[in-house]
Amino acid sequence: QSALTQPASVSGSPGQSITISCTGTNNDVGSYILVSWYQQHPGKAPKLIIYEVNKRPSGASTRFSGSKSGNTASLTISGLQAEDEADYYCCSFAGMSIPYVFGTGTKVTVL
Amino acid sequence: QVQLQESGPGLVKPSGTLSLTCTVSGGSISTDNWWSWVRQTPGKGLEWLGQIYHTGSTIIKPSLKSRASILVDKSENQFSLKLNSVTAADTAVYYCVRELGHSGSSLEYWGQGTLITVSS
């Protein structure tokens, strides 16, 4: 099972919106709604920000939104803020024997 | 709110066994949640290793099945990871995680992580 493909880096200015893509296959992203996204600041543990493609857990900013089309999932950050500068990872269910396959990670830079 | 804390040796010799324990506080391990181990290396990013339910049912990443085991100790509210025959490639920050619910639902609560270095 290969890692999901994300762009290595995405940048934007404060207030802008950016979108991070996450490309998988028919064996993972394309077949399940169990796609989640995680934010990780340096030296910290990842934090769940989106689950089941587009649901936000309690406490997650409403500026984060998720979507999926075919084998590609996307995370959009609206109204970019300095605190959004972090690494972002997507993750997908890939079957009962591999419930979690992670993306390669995307570094978001706020210009 | 549930909290998770990893504990382990920090340094493991090549070909040795890596043993980690995750202590759960603020809630019972016997809830309707799965519990996972995830590691992170600079070169390979995040990697899911395996998971356990409080009944003892486990799912281990296929490529690690021959080397890894996960156990639960309900009396101590803990679960653990053992990884045999370690090499330098097993050097990573290891996280224990509570899942949102069923297997694959998402990784909701994370421990702070513990760095394990494999070196002689």
Short mmCIF file of N, CA, C and O in Angstrom, two decimals, chain A residues 14-111:
data_model
loop_
_atom_site.label_atom_id
_atom_site.label_comp_id
_atom_site.label_asym_id
_atom_site.label_seq_id
_atom_site.Cartn_x
_atom_site.Cartn_y
_atom_site.Cartn_z
N PRO A 14 -1.81 36.05 4.27
CA PRO A 14 -2.88 36.13 5.26
C PRO A 14 -4.20 36.56 4.63
O PRO A 14 -4.24 37.49 3.81
N GLY A 15 -5.27 35.87 5.01
CA GLY A 15 -6.59 36.18 4.49
C GLY A 15 -6.98 35.42 3.24
O GLY A 15 -8.17 35.31 2.92
N GLN A 16 -5.98 34.88 2.54
CA GLN A 16 -6.27 34.10 1.33
C GLN A 16 -6.78 32.72 1.69
O GLN A 16 -6.72 32.28 2.84
N SER A 17 -7.26 32.02 0.67
CA SER A 17 -7.64 30.61 0.81
C SER A 17 -6.64 29.76 0.04
O SER A 17 -6.19 30.15 -1.04
N ILE A 18 -6.30 28.63 0.60
CA ILE A 18 -5.43 27.69 -0.09
C ILE A 18 -6.07 26.31 -0.05
O ILE A 18 -6.88 26.01 0.84
N THR A 19 -5.70 25.47 -1.01
CA THR A 19 -6.23 24.12 -1.07
C THR A 19 -5.08 23.13 -1.21
O THR A 19 -4.17 23.33 -2.02
N ILE A 20 -5.13 22.08 -0.41
CA ILE A 20 -4.13 21.01 -0.45
C ILE A 20 -4.80 19.76 -1.02
O ILE A 20 -5.86 19.35 -0.53
N SER A 21 -4.19 19.17 -2.02
CA SER A 21 -4.75 17.96 -2.62
C SER A 21 -4.12 16.71 -2.02
O SER A 21 -3.02 16.76 -1.46
N CYS A 22 -4.84 15.63 -2.14
CA CYS A 22 -4.40 14.34 -1.60
C CYS A 22 -4.89 13.27 -2.58
O CYS A 22 -6.09 12.97 -2.63
N THR A 23 -3.96 12.71 -3.35
CA THR A 23 -4.36 11.78 -4.40
C THR A 23 -4.03 10.35 -4.02
O THR A 23 -2.90 10.04 -3.67
N GLY A 24 -5.05 9.52 -4.10
CA GLY A 24 -4.89 8.11 -3.82
C GLY A 24 -5.31 7.26 -5.00
O GLY A 24 -5.06 7.63 -6.15
N THR A 25 -5.94 6.14 -4.69
CA THR A 25 -6.36 5.20 -5.73
C THR A 25 -7.78 4.70 -5.45
O THR A 25 -8.40 5.09 -4.46
N ASN A 26 -8.23 3.81 -6.33
CA ASN A 26 -9.55 3.18 -6.11
C ASN A 26 -9.55 2.28 -4.89
O ASN A 26 -10.62 1.86 -4.42
N ASN A 27 -8.35 1.96 -4.36
CA ASN A 27 -8.26 1.09 -3.19
C ASN A 27 -8.33 1.83 -1.87
O ASN A 27 -8.41 1.21 -0.81
N ASP A 28 -8.28 3.14 -1.92
CA ASP A 28 -8.33 3.91 -0.68
C ASP A 28 -9.26 5.12 -0.83
O ASP A 28 -10.46 4.99 -0.68
N VAL A 29 -8.72 6.28 -1.15
CA VAL A 29 -9.54 7.51 -1.21
C VAL A 29 -10.77 7.33 -2.10
O VAL A 29 -11.87 7.79 -1.76
N GLY A 30 -10.60 6.68 -3.23
CA GLY A 30 -11.70 6.56 -4.19
C GLY A 30 -12.84 5.68 -3.74
O GLY A 30 -13.93 5.73 -4.32
N SER A 31 -12.62 4.87 -2.71
CA SER A 31 -13.63 3.88 -2.33
C SER A 31 -14.28 4.12 -0.98
O SER A 31 -15.25 3.43 -0.64
N TYR A 32 -13.75 5.05 -0.19
CA TYR A 32 -14.26 5.22 1.17
C TYR A 32 -14.45 6.69 1.54
O TYR A 32 -13.77 7.57 1.03
N ILE A 33 -15.39 6.91 2.48
CA ILE A 33 -15.56 8.26 3.01
C ILE A 33 -14.64 8.50 4.21
O ILE A 33 -14.59 9.58 4.77
N LEU A 34 -13.89 7.47 4.60
CA LEU A 34 -13.03 7.58 5.79
C LEU A 34 -11.71 8.26 5.44
O LEU A 34 -10.64 7.66 5.49
N VAL A 35 -11.83 9.54 5.06
CA VAL A 35 -10.66 10.37 4.77
C VAL A 35 -10.55 11.42 5.87
O VAL A 35 -11.55 12.08 6.21
N SER A 36 -9.40 11.55 6.45
CA SER A 36 -9.18 12.51 7.53
C SER A 36 -7.95 13.36 7.23
O SER A 36 -7.13 13.02 6.39
N TRP A 37 -7.89 14.49 7.93
CA TRP A 37 -6.77 15.43 7.77
C TRP A 37 -6.23 15.80 9.15
O TRP A 37 -7.00 15.94 10.11
N TYR A 38 -4.91 15.99 9.22
CA TYR A 38 -4.22 16.30 10.47
C TYR A 38 -3.30 17.48 10.27
O TYR A 38 -2.63 17.60 9.25
N GLN A 39 -3.26 18.34 11.28
CA GLN A 39 -2.36 19.48 11.32
C GLN A 39 -1.27 19.19 12.32
O GLN A 39 -1.56 18.72 13.43
N GLN A 40 -0.02 19.47 11.97
CA GLN A 40 1.08 19.23 12.89
C GLN A 40 2.02 20.42 12.93
O GLN A 40 2.65 20.76 11.94
N HIS A 41 2.12 21.04 14.10
CA HIS A 41 3.09 22.10 14.31
C HIS A 41 4.42 21.47 14.72
O HIS A 41 4.44 20.37 15.29
N PRO A 42 5.54 22.16 14.49
CA PRO A 42 6.86 21.60 14.79
C PRO A 42 6.97 21.14 16.24
O PRO A 42 6.60 21.88 17.17
N GLY A 43 7.45 19.93 16.42
CA GLY A 43 7.66 19.38 17.75
C GLY A 43 6.40 18.93 18.47
O GLY A 43 6.46 18.53 19.64
N LYS A 44 5.27 19.00 17.79
CA LYS A 44 3.99 18.63 18.41
C LYS A 44 3.41 17.40 17.74
O LYS A 44 3.79 17.03 16.63
N ALA A 45 2.45 16.78 18.42
CA ALA A 45 1.75 15.65 17.83
C ALA A 45 0.75 16.16 16.79
O ALA A 45 0.26 17.29 16.88
N PRO A 46 0.45 15.33 15.80
CA PRO A 46 -0.61 15.70 14.85
C PRO A 46 -1.94 15.93 15.57
O PRO A 46 -2.20 15.35 16.62
N LYS A 47 -2.77 16.78 14.95
CA LYS A 47 -4.09 17.10 15.51
C LYS A 47 -5.14 16.88 14.44
O LYS A 47 -5.00 17.36 13.32
N LEU A 48 -6.18 16.14 14.78
CA LEU A 48 -7.27 15.87 13.84
C LEU A 48 -8.05 17.15 13.56
O LEU A 48 -8.52 17.81 14.49
N ILE A 49 -8.20 17.51 12.27
CA ILE A 49 -8.97 18.71 11.91
C ILE A 49 -10.16 18.40 11.00
O ILE A 49 -11.11 19.20 10.94
N ILE A 50 -10.13 17.29 10.31
CA ILE A 50 -11.24 16.87 9.44
C ILE A 50 -11.33 15.34 9.49
O ILE A 50 -10.30 14.66 9.43
N TYR A 51 -12.55 14.81 9.59
CA TYR A 51 -12.74 13.37 9.48
C TYR A 51 -13.94 13.09 8.57
O TYR A 51 -14.76 13.98 8.33
N GLU A 52 -14.01 11.88 8.08
CA GLU A 52 -15.07 11.48 7.13
C GLU A 52 -15.27 12.52 6.04
O GLU A 52 -16.38 12.98 5.77
N VAL A 53 -14.17 12.85 5.41
CA VAL A 53 -14.08 13.77 4.25
C VAL A 53 -14.30 15.22 4.61
O VAL A 53 -13.52 16.09 4.23
N ASN A 54 -15.40 15.53 5.32
CA ASN A 54 -15.76 16.94 5.49
C ASN A 54 -16.34 17.29 6.86
O ASN A 54 -16.98 18.34 7.01
N LYS A 55 -16.13 16.44 7.84
CA LYS A 55 -16.66 16.73 9.19
C LYS A 55 -15.55 17.29 10.07
O LYS A 55 -14.42 16.83 10.02
N ARG A 56 -15.91 18.28 10.86
CA ARG A 56 -14.95 18.88 11.78
C ARG A 56 -15.18 18.36 13.19
O ARG A 56 -16.32 18.40 13.68
N PRO A 57 -14.11 17.93 13.88
CA PRO A 57 -14.28 17.54 15.28
C PRO A 57 -14.49 18.78 16.14
O PRO A 57 -14.18 19.90 15.72
N SER A 58 -15.00 18.56 17.32
CA SER A 58 -15.21 19.66 18.24
C SER A 58 -13.90 20.39 18.48
O SER A 58 -12.87 19.77 18.76
N GLY A 59 -13.93 21.70 18.35
CA GLY A 59 -12.74 22.51 18.61
C GLY A 59 -11.94 22.86 17.37
O GLY A 59 -11.09 23.75 17.42
N ALA A 60 -12.21 22.18 16.26
CA ALA A 60 -11.47 22.48 15.03
C ALA A 60 -12.02 23.76 14.41
O ALA A 60 -13.23 24.00 14.44
N SER A 61 -11.15 24.56 13.84
CA SER A 61 -11.55 25.83 13.26
C SER A 61 -12.50 25.60 12.08
O SER A 61 -12.32 24.69 11.28
N THR A 62 -13.50 26.49 11.97
CA THR A 62 -14.45 26.43 10.84
C THR A 62 -13.80 26.87 9.55
O THR A 62 -14.40 26.78 8.48
N ARG A 63 -12.58 27.38 9.63
CA ARG A 63 -11.86 27.78 8.43
C ARG A 63 -11.31 26.57 7.66
O ARG A 63 -10.86 26.71 6.53
N PHE A 64 -11.35 25.40 8.29
CA PHE A 64 -10.92 24.18 7.61
C PHE A 64 -12.13 23.48 7.01
O PHE A 64 -13.15 23.30 7.67
N SER A 65 -12.02 23.09 5.75
CA SER A 65 -13.09 22.33 5.11
C SER A 65 -12.50 21.27 4.21
O SER A 65 -11.40 21.44 3.66
N GLY A 66 -13.23 20.18 4.05
CA GLY A 66 -12.73 19.07 3.24
C GLY A 66 -13.73 18.66 2.18
O GLY A 66 -14.93 18.91 2.29
N SER A 67 -13.20 18.04 1.14
CA SER A 67 -14.04 17.54 0.06
C SER A 67 -13.33 16.37 -0.60
O SER A 67 -12.16 16.08 -0.32
N LYS A 68 -14.07 15.69 -1.49
CA LYS A 68 -13.47 14.57 -2.21
C LYS A 68 -14.13 14.44 -3.57
O LYS A 68 -15.35 14.61 -3.70
N SER A 69 -13.32 14.12 -4.57
CA SER A 69 -13.83 13.84 -5.91
C SER A 69 -12.99 12.72 -6.50
O SER A 69 -11.79 12.88 -6.67
N GLY A 70 -13.64 11.62 -6.76
CA GLY A 70 -12.92 10.47 -7.28
C GLY A 70 -11.83 10.02 -6.33
O GLY A 70 -12.08 9.79 -5.14
N ASN A 71 -10.62 9.89 -6.84
CA ASN A 71 -9.50 9.42 -6.02
C ASN A 71 -8.74 10.54 -5.32
O ASN A 71 -7.67 10.30 -4.74
N THR A 72 -9.25 11.77 -5.38
CA THR A 72 -8.55 12.91 -4.80
C THR A 72 -9.40 13.60 -3.74
O THR A 72 -10.54 13.98 -3.99
N ALA A 73 -8.80 13.74 -2.55
CA ALA A 73 -9.41 14.51 -1.48
C ALA A 73 -8.71 15.86 -1.40
O ALA A 73 -7.57 16.01 -1.83
N SER A 74 -9.40 16.84 -0.83
CA SER A 74 -8.83 18.17 -0.73
C SER A 74 -9.16 18.80 0.62
O SER A 74 -10.23 18.58 1.18
N LEU A 75 -8.21 19.58 1.11
CA LEU A 75 -8.39 20.38 2.33
C LEU A 75 -8.25 21.84 1.93
O LEU A 75 -7.26 22.22 1.32
N THR A 76 -9.25 22.64 2.28
CA THR A 76 -9.19 24.07 2.03
C THR A 76 -9.09 24.80 3.35
O THR A 76 -9.83 24.52 4.29
N ILE A 77 -8.15 25.74 3.42
CA ILE A 77 -8.02 26.62 4.57
C ILE A 77 -8.42 28.01 4.10
O ILE A 77 -7.78 28.58 3.21
N SER A 78 -9.49 28.53 4.69
CA SER A 78 -9.98 29.85 4.32
C SER A 78 -9.46 30.89 5.30
O SER A 78 -9.22 30.59 6.47
N GLY A 79 -9.32 32.12 4.83
CA GLY A 79 -8.87 33.19 5.72
C GLY A 79 -7.57 32.84 6.40
O GLY A 79 -7.47 32.90 7.63
N LEU A 80 -6.58 32.50 5.62
CA LEU A 80 -5.29 32.01 6.13
C LEU A 80 -4.74 32.91 7.23
O LEU A 80 -4.74 34.15 7.12
N GLN A 81 -4.28 32.28 8.31
CA GLN A 81 -3.70 33.01 9.44
C GLN A 81 -2.31 32.48 9.74
O GLN A 81 -1.97 31.35 9.38
N ALA A 82 -1.53 33.29 10.42
CA ALA A 82 -0.15 32.91 10.74
C ALA A 82 -0.10 31.57 11.49
O ALA A 82 0.79 30.76 11.28
N GLU A 83 -1.09 31.33 12.34
CA GLU A 83 -1.12 30.11 13.14
C GLU A 83 -1.39 28.85 12.30
O GLU A 83 -1.23 27.73 12.77
N ASP A 84 -1.79 29.05 11.04
CA ASP A 84 -2.04 27.91 10.15
C ASP A 84 -0.76 27.36 9.56
O ASP A 84 -0.77 26.31 8.89
N GLU A 85 0.35 28.06 9.76
CA GLU A 85 1.63 27.58 9.24
C GLU A 85 2.01 26.30 9.99
O GLU A 85 2.26 26.32 11.21
N ALA A 86 2.04 25.19 9.26
CA ALA A 86 2.24 23.87 9.86
C ALA A 86 2.33 22.85 8.73
O ALA A 86 2.21 23.19 7.55
N ASP A 87 2.55 21.60 9.12
CA ASP A 87 2.47 20.49 8.18
C ASP A 87 1.07 19.90 8.24
O ASP A 87 0.48 19.81 9.31
N TYR A 88 0.58 19.46 7.08
CA TYR A 88 -0.75 18.88 6.98
C TYR A 88 -0.66 17.51 6.31
O TYR A 88 0.01 17.35 5.30
N TYR A 89 -1.34 16.54 6.91
CA TYR A 89 -1.33 15.18 6.38
C TYR A 89 -2.76 14.70 6.13
O TYR A 89 -3.63 14.87 7.00
N CYS A 90 -2.97 14.09 4.98
CA CYS A 90 -4.24 13.41 4.76
C CYS A 90 -4.07 11.94 5.14
O CYS A 90 -2.95 11.46 5.32
N CYS A 91 -5.19 11.25 5.25
CA CYS A 91 -5.17 9.86 5.67
C CYS A 91 -6.44 9.20 5.16
O CYS A 91 -7.51 9.82 5.17
N SER A 92 -6.33 7.97 4.70
CA SER A 92 -7.51 7.27 4.19
C SER A 92 -7.55 5.83 4.66
O SER A 92 -6.52 5.19 4.84
N PHE A 93 -8.76 5.34 4.85
CA PHE A 93 -9.01 3.92 5.07
C PHE A 93 -8.67 3.19 3.78
O PHE A 93 -8.97 3.68 2.69
N ALA A 94 -8.03 2.02 3.92
CA ALA A 94 -7.65 1.27 2.72
C ALA A 94 -8.02 -0.21 2.87
O ALA A 94 -7.42 -1.08 2.24
N GLY A 95 -9.00 -0.48 3.73
CA GLY A 95 -9.43 -1.85 3.92
C GLY A 95 -9.22 -2.30 5.35
O GLY A 95 -8.51 -1.65 6.12
N MET A 96 -9.83 -3.42 5.71
CA MET A 96 -9.81 -3.88 7.10
C MET A 96 -8.39 -4.18 7.59
O MET A 96 -8.10 -4.04 8.77
N SER A 97 -7.50 -4.60 6.71
CA SER A 97 -6.14 -4.92 7.16
C SER A 97 -5.23 -3.71 7.19
O SER A 97 -4.15 -3.76 7.78
N ILE A 98 -5.63 -2.62 6.55
CA ILE A 98 -4.85 -1.36 6.57
C ILE A 98 -5.83 -0.21 6.75
O ILE A 98 -6.17 0.48 5.79
N PRO A 99 -6.27 0.03 7.97
CA PRO A 99 -7.27 1.08 8.20
C PRO A 99 -6.76 2.50 8.00
O PRO A 99 -7.56 3.42 7.84
N TYR A 100 -5.45 2.70 8.03
CA TYR A 100 -4.91 4.05 7.87
C TYR A 100 -3.71 4.05 6.93
O TYR A 100 -2.70 3.40 7.20
N VAL A 101 -3.84 4.83 5.84
CA VAL A 101 -2.71 5.11 4.96
C VAL A 101 -2.57 6.63 4.92
O VAL A 101 -3.54 7.34 4.61
N PHE A 102 -1.38 7.10 5.22
CA PHE A 102 -1.15 8.55 5.30
C PHE A 102 -0.66 9.12 3.97
O PHE A 102 -0.09 8.41 3.14
N GLY A 103 -0.87 10.42 3.84
CA GLY A 103 -0.29 11.15 2.73
C GLY A 103 1.16 11.51 3.03
O GLY A 103 1.64 11.33 4.14
N THR A 104 1.81 12.04 2.02
CA THR A 104 3.23 12.38 2.12
C THR A 104 3.47 13.67 2.90
O THR A 104 4.60 13.95 3.29
N GLY A 105 2.42 14.43 3.13
CA GLY A 105 2.55 15.64 3.93
C GLY A 105 2.77 16.89 3.10
O GLY A 105 3.46 16.85 2.08
N THR A 106 2.19 17.99 3.56
CA THR A 106 2.32 19.28 2.88
C THR A 106 2.69 20.36 3.89
O THR A 106 2.01 20.49 4.92
N LYS A 107 3.74 21.09 3.59
CA LYS A 107 4.13 22.20 4.47
C LYS A 107 3.43 23.46 3.99
O LYS A 107 3.61 23.88 2.83
N VAL A 108 2.64 24.06 4.85
CA VAL A 108 1.94 25.31 4.53
C VAL A 108 2.72 26.48 5.10
O VAL A 108 3.03 26.50 6.30
N THR A 109 3.02 27.42 4.23
CA THR A 109 3.74 28.62 4.64
C THR A 109 2.83 29.83 4.45
O THR A 109 2.21 29.99 3.39
N VAL A 110 2.76 30.65 5.50
CA VAL A 110 1.99 31.89 5.41
C VAL A 110 2.97 33.02 5.12
O VAL A 110 3.87 33.30 5.93
N LEU A 111 2.81 33.63 3.97
CA LEU A 111 3.79 34.62 3.50
C LEU A 111 3.72 35.94 4.28
O LEU A 111 2.68 36.28 4.85
#
